[in-house]
């Protein structure tokens, strides 16, 4: 078994205990030397070079599939020390072969673009592992980073910041709900302001567009933080479905609409909650929650009056809902 110890500073560490990674190249996996957890299932080009120089009889192509996560997509050329040609014949001229090896190694490591990609791919892999994102997100982020590097957008800017921004863009493209605050919380030496700046910079320079978040996609996360039940969540989704496309809510933040719908749904279902609790869960202010839920209630009241023959029970007005939950008359609440 061929094992490589990844304890240098350039190699990523375990996302759980920060221990050093040990690569088992023959089994194509890396595991933590401290806790033993398998960190990743692929290895980079440096591992390929070690395997080639070790004289292993296994086929490199069968063990090293190409991947955009590798800085050279696993297509680099290495000259081993066997000094034999393709037909197996011995190559004469040991000194000339040594010169070729040194020249090949120099051309690979001396290219600034290659060094940049190598560091960026390690950063993207490390961040996605720490944040618990899938390999598809990492590959999409790597693709975006390569395009940005090809257009000369990385020069003079933070590699880690651009890598974090590409991960956020990849999450947006693939419809993964990922709050940008997590990057600042779990990744060192990065803050939300820089990541947002690089995110907008990439969208502007590369002429990219990401899909807008829908309020219905945020209901579950806010309800979980506010500890609201499934009945309230379903009612909030019904409310959002009824007000979809209304011009009154045009241009409003999706998270504020989701929070307002949740508060109105909680009033309608009788589940006890407060505007402050939902505001904290949605990272908004109570004033925003109050404005949004009043606007949503107004839209539903107009829809209720226009469709009075509809059999489904529609959410009540804010005053009526508060009266219903507190067993008081609406006149006493005004």
CSV table of C-alpha atoms in Angstrom, one decimal:
chain,number,residue,atom,x,y,z
A,1,UNK,CA,0.0,0.0,0.0
A,2,UNK,CA,1.5,3.3,-1.1
A,3,UNK,CA,0.8,6.1,1.4
A,4,UNK,CA,1.6,9.8,1.3
A,5,UNK,CA,1.5,11.9,4.4
A,6,UNK,CA,0.0,15.4,3.6
A,7,UNK,CA,1.3,17.3,6.6
A,8,UNK,CA,2.8,20.3,4.8
A,9,UNK,CA,1.1,23.7,4.9
A,10,UNK,CA,-0.2,23.6,1.3
A,11,UNK,CA,-2.3,20.5,1.8
A,12,UNK,CA,-5.8,20.8,3.3
A,13,UNK,CA,-6.5,19.5,6.7
A,14,UNK,CA,-9.4,17.5,8.2
A,15,UNK,CA,-12.5,19.6,8.3
A,16,UNK,CA,-13.6,18.0,11.6
A,17,UNK,CA,-10.5,17.9,13.8
A,18,UNK,CA,-7.9,19.8,11.7
A,19,UNK,CA,-5.6,16.8,11.7
A,20,UNK,CA,-3.2,16.0,8.9
A,21,UNK,CA,-4.4,14.0,5.9
A,22,UNK,CA,-2.8,10.7,4.8
A,23,UNK,CA,-3.4,9.7,1.2
A,24,UNK,CA,-3.7,6.1,0.2
A,25,UNK,CA,-3.0,6.5,-3.5
A,26,UNK,CA,-3.6,2.9,-4.5
A,27,UNK,CA,-7.1,2.9,-2.9
A,28,UNK,CA,-7.7,6.5,-4.3
A,29,UNK,CA,-8.7,8.1,-1.0
A,30,UNK,CA,-7.4,10.3,1.8
A,31,UNK,CA,-8.1,9.9,5.5
A,32,UNK,CA,-7.4,11.9,8.7
A,33,UNK,CA,-4.4,10.7,10.7
A,34,UNK,CA,-6.1,11.8,13.9
A,35,UNK,CA,-9.8,10.8,13.7
A,36,UNK,CA,-9.6,8.4,10.8
A,37,UNK,CA,-12.5,9.9,8.8
A,38,UNK,CA,-12.2,9.6,5.0
A,39,UNK,CA,-11.8,13.2,3.7
A,40,UNK,CA,-12.0,12.8,0.0
A,41,UNK,CA,-12.1,10.1,-2.7
A,42,UNK,CA,-9.8,11.6,-5.3
A,43,UNK,CA,-6.2,12.7,-5.4
A,44,UNK,CA,-4.5,15.5,-7.2
A,45,UNK,CA,-1.6,15.5,-9.7
A,46,UNK,CA,1.1,15.5,-7.0
A,47,UNK,CA,-0.2,12.1,-6.0
A,48,UNK,CA,0.0,10.9,-9.6
A,49,UNK,CA,3.7,11.9,-9.7
A,50,UNK,CA,4.5,10.0,-6.5
A,51,UNK,CA,2.7,6.9,-7.9
A,52,UNK,CA,4.6,7.2,-11.2
A,53,UNK,CA,8.0,7.6,-9.5
A,54,UNK,CA,7.3,4.8,-7.1
A,55,UNK,CA,7.4,2.3,-10.0
A,56,UNK,CA,3.9,0.9,-9.3
A,57,UNK,CA,2.7,-1.5,-12.0
A,58,UNK,CA,-0.9,-0.3,-11.8
A,59,UNK,CA,-2.2,1.7,-14.7
A,60,UNK,CA,-2.3,5.4,-14.0
A,61,UNK,CA,-5.1,6.1,-16.4
A,62,UNK,CA,-7.4,3.6,-14.8
A,63,UNK,CA,-6.7,5.0,-11.3
A,64,UNK,CA,-6.7,8.7,-12.2
A,65,UNK,CA,-9.8,9.8,-14.1
A,66,UNK,CA,-9.8,13.3,-15.4
A,67,UNK,CA,-11.5,15.9,-13.2
A,68,UNK,CA,-11.9,19.6,-13.4
A,69,UNK,CA,-11.1,19.8,-9.7
A,70,UNK,CA,-7.5,19.0,-10.6
A,71,UNK,CA,-5.5,22.0,-11.7
A,72,UNK,CA,-4.3,20.3,-14.8
A,73,UNK,CA,-7.4,18.1,-15.2
A,74,UNK,CA,-5.1,15.1,-14.6
A,75,UNK,CA,-3.6,15.5,-18.1
A,76,UNK,CA,-0.1,16.6,-17.2
A,77,UNK,CA,3.0,14.7,-18.4
A,78,UNK,CA,5.6,13.1,-16.1
A,79,UNK,CA,8.8,11.4,-17.2
A,80,UNK,CA,9.6,8.5,-14.9
A,81,UNK,CA,13.0,7.1,-14.1
A,82,UNK,CA,12.7,3.8,-16.0
A,83,UNK,CA,14.2,5.3,-19.2
A,84,UNK,CA,12.3,3.1,-21.5
A,85,UNK,CA,10.3,4.0,-24.6
A,86,UNK,CA,6.7,3.0,-25.6
A,87,UNK,CA,7.9,-0.3,-26.9
A,88,UNK,CA,9.8,-1.2,-23.7
A,89,UNK,CA,13.3,-0.6,-25.1
A,90,UNK,CA,15.9,1.0,-23.0
A,91,UNK,CA,16.7,4.6,-23.8
A,92,UNK,CA,20.4,5.5,-24.0
A,93,UNK,CA,21.7,8.8,-22.7
A,94,UNK,CA,20.9,9.0,-19.0
A,95,UNK,CA,22.2,12.6,-18.7
A,96,UNK,CA,19.9,13.8,-21.5
A,97,UNK,CA,16.9,12.2,-19.9
A,98,UNK,CA,17.7,13.9,-16.6
A,99,UNK,CA,17.8,17.2,-18.4
A,100,UNK,CA,14.4,16.5,-19.9
A,101,UNK,CA,13.0,15.6,-16.5
A,102,UNK,CA,14.2,18.8,-15.0
A,103,UNK,CA,13.0,20.9,-17.9
A,104,UNK,CA,9.6,19.2,-17.8
A,105,UNK,CA,9.3,19.8,-14.0
A,106,UNK,CA,10.4,23.4,-14.4
A,107,UNK,CA,7.9,24.2,-17.2
A,108,UNK,CA,5.0,22.8,-15.0
A,109,UNK,CA,5.9,24.6,-11.8
A,110,UNK,CA,7.2,27.9,-13.4
A,111,UNK,CA,3.9,28.8,-15.0
A,112,UNK,CA,2.1,31.4,-12.9
A,113,UNK,CA,-1.3,30.3,-14.2
A,114,UNK,CA,-0.6,26.7,-13.1
A,115,UNK,CA,0.4,27.7,-9.7
A,116,UNK,CA,-2.7,29.9,-9.3
A,117,UNK,CA,-5.0,27.1,-10.4
A,118,UNK,CA,-3.2,24.6,-8.1
A,119,UNK,CA,-3.8,26.9,-5.1
A,120,UNK,CA,-7.3,27.8,-6.1
A,121,UNK,CA,-8.4,24.1,-6.5
A,122,UNK,CA,-7.1,23.3,-3.1
A,123,UNK,CA,-9.0,26.3,-1.6
A,124,UNK,CA,-12.2,25.3,-3.3
A,125,UNK,CA,-11.9,21.7,-2.2
A,126,UNK,CA,-11.1,22.7,1.4
A,127,UNK,CA,-14.0,25.2,1.6
A,128,UNK,CA,-16.6,22.8,0.1
A,129,UNK,CA,-15.5,20.1,2.6
A,130,UNK,CA,-15.7,22.5,5.6
A,131,UNK,CA,-19.1,23.9,4.5
A,132,UNK,CA,-20.5,20.4,3.8
A,133,UNK,CA,-21.2,21.0,0.1
A,134,UNK,CA,-21.3,18.3,-2.6
A,135,UNK,CA,-18.6,17.6,-5.1
A,136,UNK,CA,-20.9,18.9,-7.9
A,137,UNK,CA,-20.8,22.4,-6.3
A,138,UNK,CA,-17.0,22.2,-6.1
A,139,UNK,CA,-16.7,21.2,-9.8
A,140,UNK,CA,-19.0,24.0,-10.8
A,141,UNK,CA,-17.0,26.5,-8.8
A,142,UNK,CA,-13.8,25.2,-10.3
A,143,UNK,CA,-15.3,25.7,-13.8
A,144,UNK,CA,-16.3,29.3,-13.0
A,145,UNK,CA,-12.8,30.0,-11.5
A,146,UNK,CA,-11.1,28.7,-14.7
A,147,UNK,CA,-13.2,31.0,-16.8
A,148,UNK,CA,-12.4,33.9,-14.6
A,149,UNK,CA,-8.7,33.1,-14.7
A,150,UNK,CA,-8.8,32.8,-18.5
A,151,UNK,CA,-10.3,36.3,-18.7
A,152,UNK,CA,-7.6,37.7,-16.5
A,153,UNK,CA,-9.9,38.6,-13.6
A,154,UNK,CA,-7.9,37.0,-10.8
A,155,UNK,CA,-4.7,39.1,-11.1
A,156,UNK,CA,-4.2,41.3,-8.1
A,157,UNK,CA,-7.1,39.9,-6.2
A,158,UNK,CA,-7.4,37.4,-3.4
A,159,UNK,CA,-7.5,33.8,-4.5
A,160,UNK,CA,-9.4,32.7,-1.4
A,161,UNK,CA,-11.9,35.5,-1.9
A,162,UNK,CA,-12.5,34.6,-5.6
A,163,UNK,CA,-12.8,30.9,-4.7
A,164,UNK,CA,-15.4,31.6,-2.0
A,165,UNK,CA,-17.3,33.8,-4.5
A,166,UNK,CA,-17.3,31.1,-7.2
A,167,UNK,CA,-18.7,28.6,-4.6
A,168,UNK,CA,-21.5,31.0,-3.8
A,169,UNK,CA,-22.2,31.5,-7.6
A,170,UNK,CA,-22.2,27.7,-8.0
A,171,UNK,CA,-24.7,27.3,-5.2
A,172,UNK,CA,-27.0,29.9,-6.9
A,173,UNK,CA,-26.7,28.3,-10.3
A,174,UNK,CA,-27.6,24.8,-8.9
A,175,UNK,CA,-30.4,26.0,-6.7
A,176,UNK,CA,-28.7,25.2,-3.4
A,177,UNK,CA,-29.9,27.3,-0.5
A,178,UNK,CA,-26.7,28.5,1.0
A,179,UNK,CA,-26.4,31.6,3.2
A,180,UNK,CA,-23.3,33.6,2.5
A,181,UNK,CA,-22.9,34.3,6.3
A,182,UNK,CA,-21.7,30.7,6.7
A,183,UNK,CA,-18.5,31.5,4.7
A,184,UNK,CA,-17.5,34.2,7.2
A,185,UNK,CA,-18.5,31.9,10.1
A,186,UNK,CA,-16.6,28.8,9.1
A,187,UNK,CA,-13.7,30.0,6.8
A,188,UNK,CA,-10.9,31.9,8.4
A,189,UNK,CA,-9.5,35.2,6.9
A,190,UNK,CA,-12.7,35.8,4.9
A,191,UNK,CA,-15.5,38.2,5.6
A,192,UNK,CA,-18.9,38.7,4.1
A,193,UNK,CA,-18.2,42.1,2.6
A,194,UNK,CA,-15.3,40.8,0.5
A,195,UNK,CA,-17.1,37.7,-0.7
A,196,UNK,CA,-20.1,39.8,-1.7
A,197,UNK,CA,-17.8,42.2,-3.6
A,198,UNK,CA,-16.1,39.4,-5.5
A,199,UNK,CA,-19.5,37.8,-6.2
A,200,UNK,CA,-20.9,40.9,-7.8
A,201,UNK,CA,-17.6,41.5,-9.6
A,202,UNK,CA,-17.7,38.0,-11.2
A,203,UNK,CA,-21.3,38.4,-12.2
A,204,UNK,CA,-20.6,41.8,-13.8
A,205,UNK,CA,-17.4,41.0,-15.5
A,206,UNK,CA,-18.4,37.5,-16.8
A,207,UNK,CA,-21.9,38.7,-17.7
A,208,UNK,CA,-23.5,35.9,-15.6
A,209,UNK,CA,-27.0,35.9,-14.2
A,210,UNK,CA,-28.2,33.7,-11.3
A,211,UNK,CA,-31.7,32.6,-10.6
A,212,UNK,CA,-33.6,34.7,-8.1
A,213,UNK,CA,-34.6,33.0,-4.8
A,214,UNK,CA,-38.3,32.2,-4.4
A,215,UNK,CA,-39.9,33.0,-1.0
A,216,UNK,CA,-41.2,29.4,-0.9
A,217,UNK,CA,-37.7,28.1,-0.9
A,218,UNK,CA,-36.9,30.0,2.3
A,219,UNK,CA,-39.9,29.0,4.4
A,220,UNK,CA,-38.5,25.8,5.7
A,221,UNK,CA,-35.2,27.3,6.9
A,222,UNK,CA,-36.9,30.2,8.7
A,223,UNK,CA,-39.6,28.0,10.2
A,224,UNK,CA,-36.9,25.6,11.5
A,225,UNK,CA,-35.0,28.4,13.2
A,226,UNK,CA,-38.2,29.9,14.6
A,227,UNK,CA,-39.4,26.4,15.7
A,228,UNK,CA,-42.6,26.5,13.9
A,229,UNK,CA,-44.6,23.4,13.1
A,230,UNK,CA,-45.3,21.7,9.8
A,231,UNK,CA,-48.9,22.9,9.7
A,232,UNK,CA,-47.7,26.5,9.8
A,233,UNK,CA,-45.2,25.9,7.1
A,234,UNK,CA,-47.8,24.4,4.8
A,235,UNK,CA,-50.1,27.3,5.4
A,236,UNK,CA,-47.3,29.8,4.6
A,237,UNK,CA,-46.7,28.0,1.3
A,238,UNK,CA,-50.4,28.3,0.5
A,239,UNK,CA,-50.3,32.0,1.3
A,240,UNK,CA,-47.2,32.5,-0.9
A,241,UNK,CA,-48.9,30.6,-3.7
A,242,UNK,CA,-52.0,32.8,-3.5
A,243,UNK,CA,-50.0,36.1,-3.6
A,244,UNK,CA,-47.6,35.0,-6.3
A,245,UNK,CA,-47.3,37.6,-9.1
A,246,UNK,CA,-49.1,40.4,-7.3
A,247,UNK,CA,-47.7,43.8,-8.2
A,248,UNK,CA,-47.8,45.0,-4.5
A,249,UNK,CA,-45.0,42.6,-3.5
A,250,UNK,CA,-43.0,43.2,-6.6
A,251,UNK,CA,-39.4,44.1,-5.7
A,252,UNK,CA,-39.6,42.9,-2.1
A,253,UNK,CA,-37.0,40.7,-0.6
A,254,UNK,CA,-37.9,37.0,-0.9
A,255,UNK,CA,-36.8,36.4,2.7
A,256,UNK,CA,-39.1,39.2,4.0
A,257,UNK,CA,-42.1,37.7,2.1
A,258,UNK,CA,-41.4,34.3,3.5
A,259,UNK,CA,-41.1,35.6,7.0
A,260,UNK,CA,-44.3,37.7,6.7
A,261,UNK,CA,-46.2,34.7,5.3
A,262,UNK,CA,-45.0,32.5,8.2
A,263,UNK,CA,-46.2,35.0,10.8
A,264,UNK,CA,-49.6,35.4,9.1
A,265,UNK,CA,-49.8,31.6,8.8
A,266,UNK,CA,-49.0,31.2,12.5
A,267,UNK,CA,-51.8,33.6,13.4
A,268,UNK,CA,-54.2,31.7,11.2
A,269,UNK,CA,-53.3,28.3,12.6
A,270,UNK,CA,-53.2,29.5,16.2
A,271,UNK,CA,-49.6,28.6,16.8
A,272,UNK,CA,-48.0,30.8,19.3
A,273,UNK,CA,-45.1,32.9,18.0
A,274,UNK,CA,-43.9,36.5,18.0
A,275,UNK,CA,-42.7,38.9,15.3
A,276,UNK,CA,-39.4,39.1,17.2
A,277,UNK,CA,-38.8,35.4,17.0
A,278,UNK,CA,-39.4,35.2,13.3
A,279,UNK,CA,-37.4,38.4,12.7
A,280,UNK,CA,-34.4,36.8,14.5
A,281,UNK,CA,-34.8,33.6,12.5
A,282,UNK,CA,-35.0,35.5,9.2
A,283,UNK,CA,-32.3,38.0,10.2
A,284,UNK,CA,-34.7,40.9,9.7
A,285,UNK,CA,-36.3,43.6,11.8
A,286,UNK,CA,-39.7,43.4,13.4
A,287,UNK,CA,-40.8,46.4,11.4
A,288,UNK,CA,-40.1,44.6,8.1
A,289,UNK,CA,-42.0,41.6,9.3
A,290,UNK,CA,-45.0,43.8,10.3
A,291,UNK,CA,-45.0,45.6,7.0
A,292,UNK,CA,-44.8,42.4,4.9
A,293,UNK,CA,-47.5,40.5,6.7
A,294,UNK,CA,-49.9,43.5,6.6
A,295,UNK,CA,-49.3,43.7,2.8
A,296,UNK,CA,-49.8,40.0,2.3
A,297,UNK,CA,-53.0,40.1,4.4
A,298,UNK,CA,-54.3,43.0,2.3
A,299,UNK,CA,-53.7,41.1,-0.9
A,300,UNK,CA,-55.5,38.0,0.5
A,301,UNK,CA,-58.4,40.1,1.7
A,302,UNK,CA,-58.9,41.6,-1.8
A,303,UNK,CA,-58.6,38.1,-3.3
A,304,UNK,CA,-61.1,36.8,-0.8
A,305,UNK,CA,-63.7,39.4,-1.6
A,306,UNK,CA,-63.2,38.9,-5.3
A,307,UNK,CA,-63.5,35.1,-5.0
A,308,UNK,CA,-66.2,34.8,-2.3
A,309,UNK,CA,-67.5,31.6,-3.8
A,310,UNK,CA,-64.2,29.7,-3.3
A,311,UNK,CA,-64.6,26.8,-0.8
A,312,UNK,CA,-61.1,26.8,0.6
A,313,UNK,CA,-60.6,28.7,3.8
A,314,UNK,CA,-58.4,31.7,3.2
A,315,UNK,CA,-56.2,33.3,5.9
A,316,UNK,CA,-58.0,35.9,7.9
A,317,UNK,CA,-57.1,39.6,8.2
A,318,UNK,CA,-54.5,40.5,10.8
A,319,UNK,CA,-56.9,42.0,13.3
A,320,UNK,CA,-59.3,39.0,13.0
A,321,UNK,CA,-56.4,36.6,13.3
A,322,UNK,CA,-55.2,38.2,16.5
A,323,UNK,CA,-58.8,38.2,17.8
A,324,UNK,CA,-59.1,34.6,17.0
A,325,UNK,CA,-55.9,33.6,18.7
A,326,UNK,CA,-56.6,35.7,21.8
A,327,UNK,CA,-60.4,34.9,22.1
A,328,UNK,CA,-61.2,38.6,22.0
A,329,UNK,CA,-63.4,40.6,19.7
A,330,UNK,CA,-61.8,42.6,16.9
A,331,UNK,CA,-63.1,45.9,18.4
A,332,UNK,CA,-61.1,45.4,21.6
A,333,UNK,CA,-57.9,44.9,19.6
A,334,UNK,CA,-58.0,48.2,17.7
